[in-house]
mmCIF file of C-alpha atoms in Angstrom:
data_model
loop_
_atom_site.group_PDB
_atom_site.id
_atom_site.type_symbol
_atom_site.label_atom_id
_atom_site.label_comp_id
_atom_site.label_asym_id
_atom_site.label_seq_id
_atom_site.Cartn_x
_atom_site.Cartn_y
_atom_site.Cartn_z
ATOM 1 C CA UNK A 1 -48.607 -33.147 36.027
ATOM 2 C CA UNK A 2 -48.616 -31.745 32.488
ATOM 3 C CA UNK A 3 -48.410 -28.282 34.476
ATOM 4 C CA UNK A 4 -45.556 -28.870 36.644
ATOM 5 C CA UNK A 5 -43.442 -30.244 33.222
ATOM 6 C CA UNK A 6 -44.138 -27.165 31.637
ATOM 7 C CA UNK A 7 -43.196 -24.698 34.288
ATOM 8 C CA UNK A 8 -39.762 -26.740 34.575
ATOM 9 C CA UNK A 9 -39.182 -26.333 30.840
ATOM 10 C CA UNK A 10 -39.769 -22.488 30.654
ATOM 11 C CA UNK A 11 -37.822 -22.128 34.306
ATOM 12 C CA UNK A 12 -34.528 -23.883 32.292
ATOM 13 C CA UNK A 13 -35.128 -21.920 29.117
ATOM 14 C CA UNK A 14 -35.378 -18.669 31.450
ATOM 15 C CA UNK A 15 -32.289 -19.949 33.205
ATOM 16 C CA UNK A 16 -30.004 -21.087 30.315
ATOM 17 C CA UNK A 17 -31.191 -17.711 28.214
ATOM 18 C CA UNK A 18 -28.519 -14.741 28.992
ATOM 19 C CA UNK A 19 -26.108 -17.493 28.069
ATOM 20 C CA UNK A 20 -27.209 -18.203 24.413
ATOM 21 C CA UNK A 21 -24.835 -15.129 22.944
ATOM 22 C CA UNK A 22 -21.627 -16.364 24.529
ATOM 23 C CA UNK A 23 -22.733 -20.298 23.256
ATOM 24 C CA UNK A 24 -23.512 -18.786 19.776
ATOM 25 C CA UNK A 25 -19.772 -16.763 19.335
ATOM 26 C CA UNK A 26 -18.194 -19.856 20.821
ATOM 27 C CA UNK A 27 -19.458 -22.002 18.168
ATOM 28 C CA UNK A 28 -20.070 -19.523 14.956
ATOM 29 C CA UNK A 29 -17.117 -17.123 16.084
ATOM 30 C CA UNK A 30 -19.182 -13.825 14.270
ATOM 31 C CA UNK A 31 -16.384 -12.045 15.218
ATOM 32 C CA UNK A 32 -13.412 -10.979 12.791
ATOM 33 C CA UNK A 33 -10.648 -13.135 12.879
ATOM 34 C CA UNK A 34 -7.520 -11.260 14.418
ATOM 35 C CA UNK A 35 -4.601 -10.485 12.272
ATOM 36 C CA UNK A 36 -2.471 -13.589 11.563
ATOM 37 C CA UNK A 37 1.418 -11.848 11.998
ATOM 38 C CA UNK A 38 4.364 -13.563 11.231
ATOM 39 C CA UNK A 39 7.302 -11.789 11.734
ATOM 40 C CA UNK A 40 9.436 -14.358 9.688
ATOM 41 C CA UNK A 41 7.065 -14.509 6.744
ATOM 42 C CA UNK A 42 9.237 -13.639 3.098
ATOM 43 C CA UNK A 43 7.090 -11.145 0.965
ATOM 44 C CA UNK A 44 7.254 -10.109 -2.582
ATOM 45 C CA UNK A 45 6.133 -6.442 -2.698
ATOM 46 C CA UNK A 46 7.399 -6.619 -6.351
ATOM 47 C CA UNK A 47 4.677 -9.433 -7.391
ATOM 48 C CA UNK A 48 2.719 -7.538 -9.876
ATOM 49 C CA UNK A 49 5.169 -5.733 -11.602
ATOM 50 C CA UNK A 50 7.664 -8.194 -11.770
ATOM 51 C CA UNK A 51 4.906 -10.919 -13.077
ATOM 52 C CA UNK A 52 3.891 -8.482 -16.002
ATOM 53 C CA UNK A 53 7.207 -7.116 -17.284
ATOM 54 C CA UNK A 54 8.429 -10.973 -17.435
ATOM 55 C CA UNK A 55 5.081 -11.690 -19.422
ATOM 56 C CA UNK A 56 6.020 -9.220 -21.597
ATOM 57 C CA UNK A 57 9.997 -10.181 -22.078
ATOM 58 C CA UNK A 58 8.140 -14.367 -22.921
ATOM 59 C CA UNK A 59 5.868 -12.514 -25.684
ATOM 60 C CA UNK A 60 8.718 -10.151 -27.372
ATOM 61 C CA UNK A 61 11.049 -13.079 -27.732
ATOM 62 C CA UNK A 62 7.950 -15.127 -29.677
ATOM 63 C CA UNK A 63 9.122 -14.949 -33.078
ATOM 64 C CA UNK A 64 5.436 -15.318 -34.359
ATOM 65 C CA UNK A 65 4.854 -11.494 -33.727
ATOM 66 C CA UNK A 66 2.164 -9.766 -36.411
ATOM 67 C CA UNK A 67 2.713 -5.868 -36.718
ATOM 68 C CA UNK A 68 0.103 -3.733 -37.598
ATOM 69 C CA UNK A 69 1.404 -0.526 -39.462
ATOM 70 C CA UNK A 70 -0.384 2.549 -37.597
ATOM 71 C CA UNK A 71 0.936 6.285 -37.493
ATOM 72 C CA UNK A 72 1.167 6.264 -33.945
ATOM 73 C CA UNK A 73 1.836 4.671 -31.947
ATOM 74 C CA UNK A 74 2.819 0.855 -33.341
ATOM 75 C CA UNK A 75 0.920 -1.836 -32.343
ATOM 76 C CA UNK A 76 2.389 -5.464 -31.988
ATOM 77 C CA UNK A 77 -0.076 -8.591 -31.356
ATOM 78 C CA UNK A 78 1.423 -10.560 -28.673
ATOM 79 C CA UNK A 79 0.409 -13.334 -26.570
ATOM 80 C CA UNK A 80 0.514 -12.132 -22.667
ATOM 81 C CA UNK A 81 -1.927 -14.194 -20.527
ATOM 82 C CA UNK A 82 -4.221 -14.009 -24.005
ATOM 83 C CA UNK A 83 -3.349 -12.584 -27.512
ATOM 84 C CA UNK A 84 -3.607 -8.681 -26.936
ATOM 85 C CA UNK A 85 -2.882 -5.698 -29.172
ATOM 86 C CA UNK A 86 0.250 -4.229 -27.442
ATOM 87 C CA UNK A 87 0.951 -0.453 -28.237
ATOM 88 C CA UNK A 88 4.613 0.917 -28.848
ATOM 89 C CA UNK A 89 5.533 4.795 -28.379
ATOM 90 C CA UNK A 90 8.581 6.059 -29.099
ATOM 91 C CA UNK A 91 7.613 9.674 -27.694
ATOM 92 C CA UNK A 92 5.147 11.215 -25.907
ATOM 93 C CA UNK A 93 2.732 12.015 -28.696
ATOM 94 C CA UNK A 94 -0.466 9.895 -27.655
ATOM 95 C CA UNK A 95 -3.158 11.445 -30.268
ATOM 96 C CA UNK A 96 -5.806 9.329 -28.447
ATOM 97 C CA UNK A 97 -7.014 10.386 -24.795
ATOM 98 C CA UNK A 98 -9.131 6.583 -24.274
ATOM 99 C CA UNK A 99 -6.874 3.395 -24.789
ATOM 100 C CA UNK A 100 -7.950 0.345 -25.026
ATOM 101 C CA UNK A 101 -4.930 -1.960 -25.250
ATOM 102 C CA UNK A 102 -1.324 -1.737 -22.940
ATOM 103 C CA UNK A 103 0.687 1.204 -24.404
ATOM 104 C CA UNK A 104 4.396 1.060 -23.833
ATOM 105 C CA UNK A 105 6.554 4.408 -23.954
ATOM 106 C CA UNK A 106 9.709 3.166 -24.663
ATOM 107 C CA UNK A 107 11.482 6.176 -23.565
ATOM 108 C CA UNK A 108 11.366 9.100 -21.347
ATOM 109 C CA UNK A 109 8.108 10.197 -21.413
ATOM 110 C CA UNK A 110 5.943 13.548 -19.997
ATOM 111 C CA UNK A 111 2.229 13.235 -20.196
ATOM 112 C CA UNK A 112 0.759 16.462 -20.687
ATOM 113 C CA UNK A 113 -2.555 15.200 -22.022
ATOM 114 C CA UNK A 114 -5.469 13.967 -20.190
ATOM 115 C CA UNK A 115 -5.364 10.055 -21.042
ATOM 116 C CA UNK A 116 -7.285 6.920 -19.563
ATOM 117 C CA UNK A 117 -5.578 3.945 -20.134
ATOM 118 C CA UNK A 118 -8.038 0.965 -19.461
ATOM 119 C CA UNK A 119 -5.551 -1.794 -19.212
ATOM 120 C CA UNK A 120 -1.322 -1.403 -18.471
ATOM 121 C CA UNK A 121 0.929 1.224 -18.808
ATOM 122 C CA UNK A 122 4.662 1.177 -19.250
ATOM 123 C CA UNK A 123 7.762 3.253 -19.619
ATOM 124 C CA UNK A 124 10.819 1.993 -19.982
ATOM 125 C CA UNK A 125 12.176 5.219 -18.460
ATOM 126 C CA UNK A 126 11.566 8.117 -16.115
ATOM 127 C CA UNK A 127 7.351 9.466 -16.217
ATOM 128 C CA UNK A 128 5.958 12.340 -14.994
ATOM 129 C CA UNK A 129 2.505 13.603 -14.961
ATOM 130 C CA UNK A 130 1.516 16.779 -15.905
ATOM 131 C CA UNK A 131 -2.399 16.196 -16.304
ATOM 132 C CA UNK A 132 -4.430 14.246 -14.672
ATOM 133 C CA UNK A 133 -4.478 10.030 -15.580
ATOM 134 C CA UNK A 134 -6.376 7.139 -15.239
ATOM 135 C CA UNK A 135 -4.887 3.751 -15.354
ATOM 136 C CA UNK A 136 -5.354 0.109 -14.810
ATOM 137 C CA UNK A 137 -1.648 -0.799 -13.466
ATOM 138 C CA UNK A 138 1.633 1.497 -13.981
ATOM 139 C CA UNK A 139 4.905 0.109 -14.761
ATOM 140 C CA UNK A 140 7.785 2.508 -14.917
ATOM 141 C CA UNK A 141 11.732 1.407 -15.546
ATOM 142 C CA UNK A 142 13.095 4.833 -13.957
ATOM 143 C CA UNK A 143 11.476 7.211 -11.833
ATOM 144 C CA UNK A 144 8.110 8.378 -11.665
ATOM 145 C CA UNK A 145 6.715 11.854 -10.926
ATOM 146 C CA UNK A 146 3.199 12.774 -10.228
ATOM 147 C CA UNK A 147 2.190 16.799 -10.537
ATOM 148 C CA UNK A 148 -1.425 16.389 -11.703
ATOM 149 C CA UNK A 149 -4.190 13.711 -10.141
ATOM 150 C CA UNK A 150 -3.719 10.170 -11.026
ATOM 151 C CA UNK A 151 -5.406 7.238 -10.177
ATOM 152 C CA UNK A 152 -4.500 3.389 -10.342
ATOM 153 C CA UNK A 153 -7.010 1.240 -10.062
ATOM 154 C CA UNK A 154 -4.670 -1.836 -9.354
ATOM 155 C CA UNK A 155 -1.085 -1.701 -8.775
ATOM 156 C CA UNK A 156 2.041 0.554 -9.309
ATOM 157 C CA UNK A 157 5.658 -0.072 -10.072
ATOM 158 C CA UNK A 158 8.816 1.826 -9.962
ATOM 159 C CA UNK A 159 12.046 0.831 -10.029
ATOM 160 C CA UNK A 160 13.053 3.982 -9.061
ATOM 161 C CA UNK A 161 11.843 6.929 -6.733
ATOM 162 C CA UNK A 162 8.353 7.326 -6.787
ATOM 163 C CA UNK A 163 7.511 11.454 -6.049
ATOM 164 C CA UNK A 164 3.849 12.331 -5.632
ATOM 165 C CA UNK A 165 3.444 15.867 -5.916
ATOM 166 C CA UNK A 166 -0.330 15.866 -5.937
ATOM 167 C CA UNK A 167 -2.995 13.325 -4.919
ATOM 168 C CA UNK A 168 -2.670 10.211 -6.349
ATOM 169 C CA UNK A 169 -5.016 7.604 -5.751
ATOM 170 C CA UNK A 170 -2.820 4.361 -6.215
ATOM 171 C CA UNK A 171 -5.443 1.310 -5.765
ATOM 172 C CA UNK A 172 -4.156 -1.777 -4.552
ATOM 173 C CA UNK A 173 -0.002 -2.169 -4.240
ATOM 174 C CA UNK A 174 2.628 -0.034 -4.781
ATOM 175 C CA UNK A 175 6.349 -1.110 -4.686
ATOM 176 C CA UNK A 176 8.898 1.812 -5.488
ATOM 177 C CA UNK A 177 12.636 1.717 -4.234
ATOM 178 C CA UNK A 178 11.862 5.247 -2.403
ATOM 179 C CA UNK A 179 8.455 6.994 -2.535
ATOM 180 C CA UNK A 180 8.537 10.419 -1.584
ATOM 181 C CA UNK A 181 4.504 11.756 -1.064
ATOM 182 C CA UNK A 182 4.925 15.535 -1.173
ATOM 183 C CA UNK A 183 0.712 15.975 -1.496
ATOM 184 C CA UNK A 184 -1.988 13.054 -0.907
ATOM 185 C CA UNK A 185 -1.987 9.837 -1.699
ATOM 186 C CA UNK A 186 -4.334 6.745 -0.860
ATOM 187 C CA UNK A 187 -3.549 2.857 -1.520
ATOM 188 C CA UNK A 188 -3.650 -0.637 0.625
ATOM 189 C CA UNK A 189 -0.048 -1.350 0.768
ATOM 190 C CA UNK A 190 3.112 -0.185 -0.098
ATOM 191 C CA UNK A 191 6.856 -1.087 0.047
ATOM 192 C CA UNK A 192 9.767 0.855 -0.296
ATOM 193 C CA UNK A 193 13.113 0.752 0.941
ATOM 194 C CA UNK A 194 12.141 4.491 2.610
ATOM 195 C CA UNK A 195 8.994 5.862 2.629
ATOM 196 C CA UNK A 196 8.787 9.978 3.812
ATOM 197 C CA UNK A 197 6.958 13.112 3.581
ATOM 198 C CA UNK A 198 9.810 15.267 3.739
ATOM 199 C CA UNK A 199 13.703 14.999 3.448
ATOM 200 C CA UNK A 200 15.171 16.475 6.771
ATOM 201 C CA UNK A 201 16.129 14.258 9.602
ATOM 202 C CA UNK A 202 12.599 14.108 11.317
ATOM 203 C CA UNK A 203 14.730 13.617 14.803
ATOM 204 C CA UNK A 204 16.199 16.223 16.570
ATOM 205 C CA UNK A 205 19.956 14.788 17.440
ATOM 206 C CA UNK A 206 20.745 17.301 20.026
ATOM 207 C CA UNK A 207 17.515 16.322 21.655
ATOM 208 C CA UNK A 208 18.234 12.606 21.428
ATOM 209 C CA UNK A 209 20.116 12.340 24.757
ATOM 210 C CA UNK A 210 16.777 13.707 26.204
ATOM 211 C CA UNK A 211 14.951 11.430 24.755
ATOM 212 C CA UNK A 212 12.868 8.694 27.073
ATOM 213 C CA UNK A 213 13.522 4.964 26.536
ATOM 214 C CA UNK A 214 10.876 2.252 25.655
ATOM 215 C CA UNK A 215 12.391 -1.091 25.869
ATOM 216 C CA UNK A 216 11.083 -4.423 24.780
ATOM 217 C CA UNK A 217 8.053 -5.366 23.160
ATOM 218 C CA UNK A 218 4.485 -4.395 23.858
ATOM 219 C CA UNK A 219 1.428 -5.815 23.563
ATOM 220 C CA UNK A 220 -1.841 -4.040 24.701
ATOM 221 C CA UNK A 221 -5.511 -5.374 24.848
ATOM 222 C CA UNK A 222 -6.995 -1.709 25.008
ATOM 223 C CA UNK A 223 -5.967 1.024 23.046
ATOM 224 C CA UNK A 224 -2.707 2.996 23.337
ATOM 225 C CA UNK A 225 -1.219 6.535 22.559
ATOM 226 C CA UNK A 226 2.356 7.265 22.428
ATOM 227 C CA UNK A 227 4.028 11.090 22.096
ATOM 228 C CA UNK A 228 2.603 14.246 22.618
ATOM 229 C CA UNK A 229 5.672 15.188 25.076
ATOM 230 C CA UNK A 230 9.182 17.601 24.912
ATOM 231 C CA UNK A 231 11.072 14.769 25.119
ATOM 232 C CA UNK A 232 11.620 12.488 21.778
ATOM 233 C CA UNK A 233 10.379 8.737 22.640
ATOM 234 C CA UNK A 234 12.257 5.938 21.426
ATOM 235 C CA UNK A 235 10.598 2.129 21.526
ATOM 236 C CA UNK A 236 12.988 -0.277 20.928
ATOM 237 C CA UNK A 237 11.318 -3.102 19.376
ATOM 238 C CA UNK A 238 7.447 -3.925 18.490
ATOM 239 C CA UNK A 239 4.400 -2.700 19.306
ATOM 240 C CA UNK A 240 1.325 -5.524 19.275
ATOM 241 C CA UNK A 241 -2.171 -3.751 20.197
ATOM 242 C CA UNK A 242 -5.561 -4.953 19.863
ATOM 243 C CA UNK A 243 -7.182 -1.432 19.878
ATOM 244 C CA UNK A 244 -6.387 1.383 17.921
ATOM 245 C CA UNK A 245 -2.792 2.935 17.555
ATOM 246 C CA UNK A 246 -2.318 7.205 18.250
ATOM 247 C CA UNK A 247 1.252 8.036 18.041
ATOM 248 C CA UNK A 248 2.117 11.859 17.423
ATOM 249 C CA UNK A 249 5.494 14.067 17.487
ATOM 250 C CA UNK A 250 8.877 13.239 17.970
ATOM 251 C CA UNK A 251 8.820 9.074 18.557
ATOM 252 C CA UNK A 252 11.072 6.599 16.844
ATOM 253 C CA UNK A 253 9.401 2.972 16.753
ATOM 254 C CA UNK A 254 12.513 0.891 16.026
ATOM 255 C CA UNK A 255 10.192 -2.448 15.377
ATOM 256 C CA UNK A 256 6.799 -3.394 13.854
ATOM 257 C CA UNK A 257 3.596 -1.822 14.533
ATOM 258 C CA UNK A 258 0.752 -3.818 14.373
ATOM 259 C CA UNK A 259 -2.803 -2.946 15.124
ATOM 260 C CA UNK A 260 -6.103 -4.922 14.960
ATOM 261 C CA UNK A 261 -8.234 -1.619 14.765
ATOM 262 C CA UNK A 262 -6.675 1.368 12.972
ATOM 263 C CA UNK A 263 -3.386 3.058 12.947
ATOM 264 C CA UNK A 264 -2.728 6.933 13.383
ATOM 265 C CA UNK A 265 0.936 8.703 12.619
ATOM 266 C CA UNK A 266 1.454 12.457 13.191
ATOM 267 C CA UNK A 267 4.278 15.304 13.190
ATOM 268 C CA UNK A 268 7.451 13.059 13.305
ATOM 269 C CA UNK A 269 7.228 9.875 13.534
ATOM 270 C CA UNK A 270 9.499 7.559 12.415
ATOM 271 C CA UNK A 271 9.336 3.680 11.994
ATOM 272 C CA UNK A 272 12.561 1.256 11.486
ATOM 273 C CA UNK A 273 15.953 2.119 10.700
ATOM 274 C CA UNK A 274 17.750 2.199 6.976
ATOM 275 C CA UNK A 275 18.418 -0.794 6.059
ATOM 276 C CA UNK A 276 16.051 -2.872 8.145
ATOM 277 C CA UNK A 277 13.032 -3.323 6.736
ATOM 278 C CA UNK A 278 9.949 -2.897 9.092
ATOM 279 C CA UNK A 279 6.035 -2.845 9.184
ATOM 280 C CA UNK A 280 3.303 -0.936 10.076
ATOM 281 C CA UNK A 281 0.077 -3.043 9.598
ATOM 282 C CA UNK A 282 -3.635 -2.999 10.498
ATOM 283 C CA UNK A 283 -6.960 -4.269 10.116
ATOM 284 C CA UNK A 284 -8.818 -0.900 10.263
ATOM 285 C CA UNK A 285 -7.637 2.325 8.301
ATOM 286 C CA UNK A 286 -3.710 3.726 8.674
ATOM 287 C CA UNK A 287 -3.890 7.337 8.522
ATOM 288 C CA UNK A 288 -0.669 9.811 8.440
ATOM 289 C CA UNK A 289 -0.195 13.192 8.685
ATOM 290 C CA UNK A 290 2.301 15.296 8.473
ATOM 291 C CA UNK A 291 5.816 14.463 8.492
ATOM 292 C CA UNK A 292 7.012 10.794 8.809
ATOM 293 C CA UNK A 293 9.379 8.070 7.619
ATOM 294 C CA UNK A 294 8.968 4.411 7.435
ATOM 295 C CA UNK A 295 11.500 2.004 5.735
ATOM 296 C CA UNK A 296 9.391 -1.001 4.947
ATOM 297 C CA UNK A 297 5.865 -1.627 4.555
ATOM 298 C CA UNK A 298 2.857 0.048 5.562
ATOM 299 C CA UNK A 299 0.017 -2.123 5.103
ATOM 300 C CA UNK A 300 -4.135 -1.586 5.491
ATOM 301 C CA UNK A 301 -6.668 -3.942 5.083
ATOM 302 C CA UNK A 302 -9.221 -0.697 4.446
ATOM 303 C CA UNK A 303 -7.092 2.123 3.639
ATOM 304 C CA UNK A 304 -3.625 3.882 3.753
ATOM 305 C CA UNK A 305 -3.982 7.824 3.647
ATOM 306 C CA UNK A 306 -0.831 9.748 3.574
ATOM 307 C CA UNK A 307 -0.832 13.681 3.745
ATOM 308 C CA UNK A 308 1.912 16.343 4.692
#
């Protein structure tokens, strides 16, 4: 009898085991979570910049402000979300390559030096970058202009056009009213009211009444390539895919692109329209190449590589 009891038990544990996997992910779910995308959602791509430059208006109007009487630059002791030492330049002449504490230009400034600044930087007016920089977080009033390496380790901010000349490394967020990337760059995410690698139409108009049609939105479980023909393609609204994203040459992607896996732009492409702000957003790495346009977002939970 014992016998017979124990051949029953190994017989069910025989027939129950191809199952155990599927009962395991139904209950633990191992599996990423997909992307949670909602089109109505109200960002601020401004957040970090925004946060620290009001900081900084709360601790200049504190009366109780202690000034410290060095050549250059002038450093006031102000209470941001602790009591730092706060650096004020009135030029360009940074005798120190290491800093320690925020430095604020507080005009035009050209950095021909080498510099690492370990915590914020600021100009309250246009930058540009002549030699190579390392920063915590960049804050600049007008616009910024990067001709030598530079790399962010947290967040940028421009008020104005951001122009990247070189490769710029730009860590975690970067907001800019335009960013033109006319050499490498690498961050997370990034908002602009138009993003591009070059300044021509990328379009062809007298090959737009050639061009073939997409319309509606599409959603695909596998993963999906779009271009690579003479005729421009135009997709009228979204694109949801739960693979990975190839789209290459002359196609216009009126809506959102959102991918699960990663996201690959080439030669042309073009995403939104001015004046509507769109999104290109993935779970895996977005990489672009050559020339393109966005006006919106692009968003990575890896990586965003841009190159021309």
């Amino acid at each position: 009898m014992p016998e017979v009891i124990l051949l029953v038990a190994l017989f069910s544990i025989l027939l129950f085991l191809p199952f155990i996997p599927s009962i395991i992910e139904l209950f633990l779910k191992r599996d990423a979570k997909p992307i949670s995308i909602d089109l109505e959602r109200k960002k601020e791509p401004d957040y970090f910049g925004k946060s620290f430059i009001n900081l900084l208006a709360t601790a200049l109007k504190d009366l109780k402000i202690q000034e410290v009487e060095k050549l250059n630059p002038v450093y006031l002791k102000l209470k941001l979300n602790k009591e730092d030492w706060v650096g004020f330049l009135n030029d360009e002449k940074l005798s120190e390559n290491t800093m320690d504490t925020p430095v604020i230009f507080t005009k035009d400034t050209v950095f021909l030096q080498n510099h690492t600044f370990k915590r914020e930087l600021v100009v309250f007016g246009n930058a540009v970058f002549k030699n190579k920089c390392l920063a915590r977080s960049l804050y600049v009033k007008g616009d910024c202009v990067i001709e030598a390496p530079v790399r962010i380790a947290r967040w940028v901010h421009v008020e104005g056009t951001l122009i990247i000349n070189s490769n710029a490394d730009l860590g975690v967020s970067v907001y800019a009213r335009e960013i033109k990337i006319r050499g490498w760059a690498t961050f997370k995410r990034a908002y602009a009211q138009k993003i591009d690698t070059l300044d021509e139409p990328l379009i062809d108009k007298k090959n737009a009444e050639r061009a073939i049609n997409l319309q509606g939105n599409f959603s695909i479980t596998s993963n999906i390539s779009i271009g690579g023909k003479d005729r421009p393609i135009f997709v009228d609204e979204n694109i949801f895919c739960d693979g990975d994203v190839r789209i290459e040459g002359d196609v216009w992607i009126k809506g959102n692109v959102f991918s699960q896996k990663s996201i690959t732009l080439k030669n042309g492409v073009v995403v939104g329209e001015e004046g509507k702000v769109k999104s290109v957003v993935a779970r895996g790495e977005i990489l672009i190449k050559g020339s393109f346009r966005i006006y919106g977002y692009l968003h990575s939970e890896k990586r965003v590589e841009v190159s021309i």
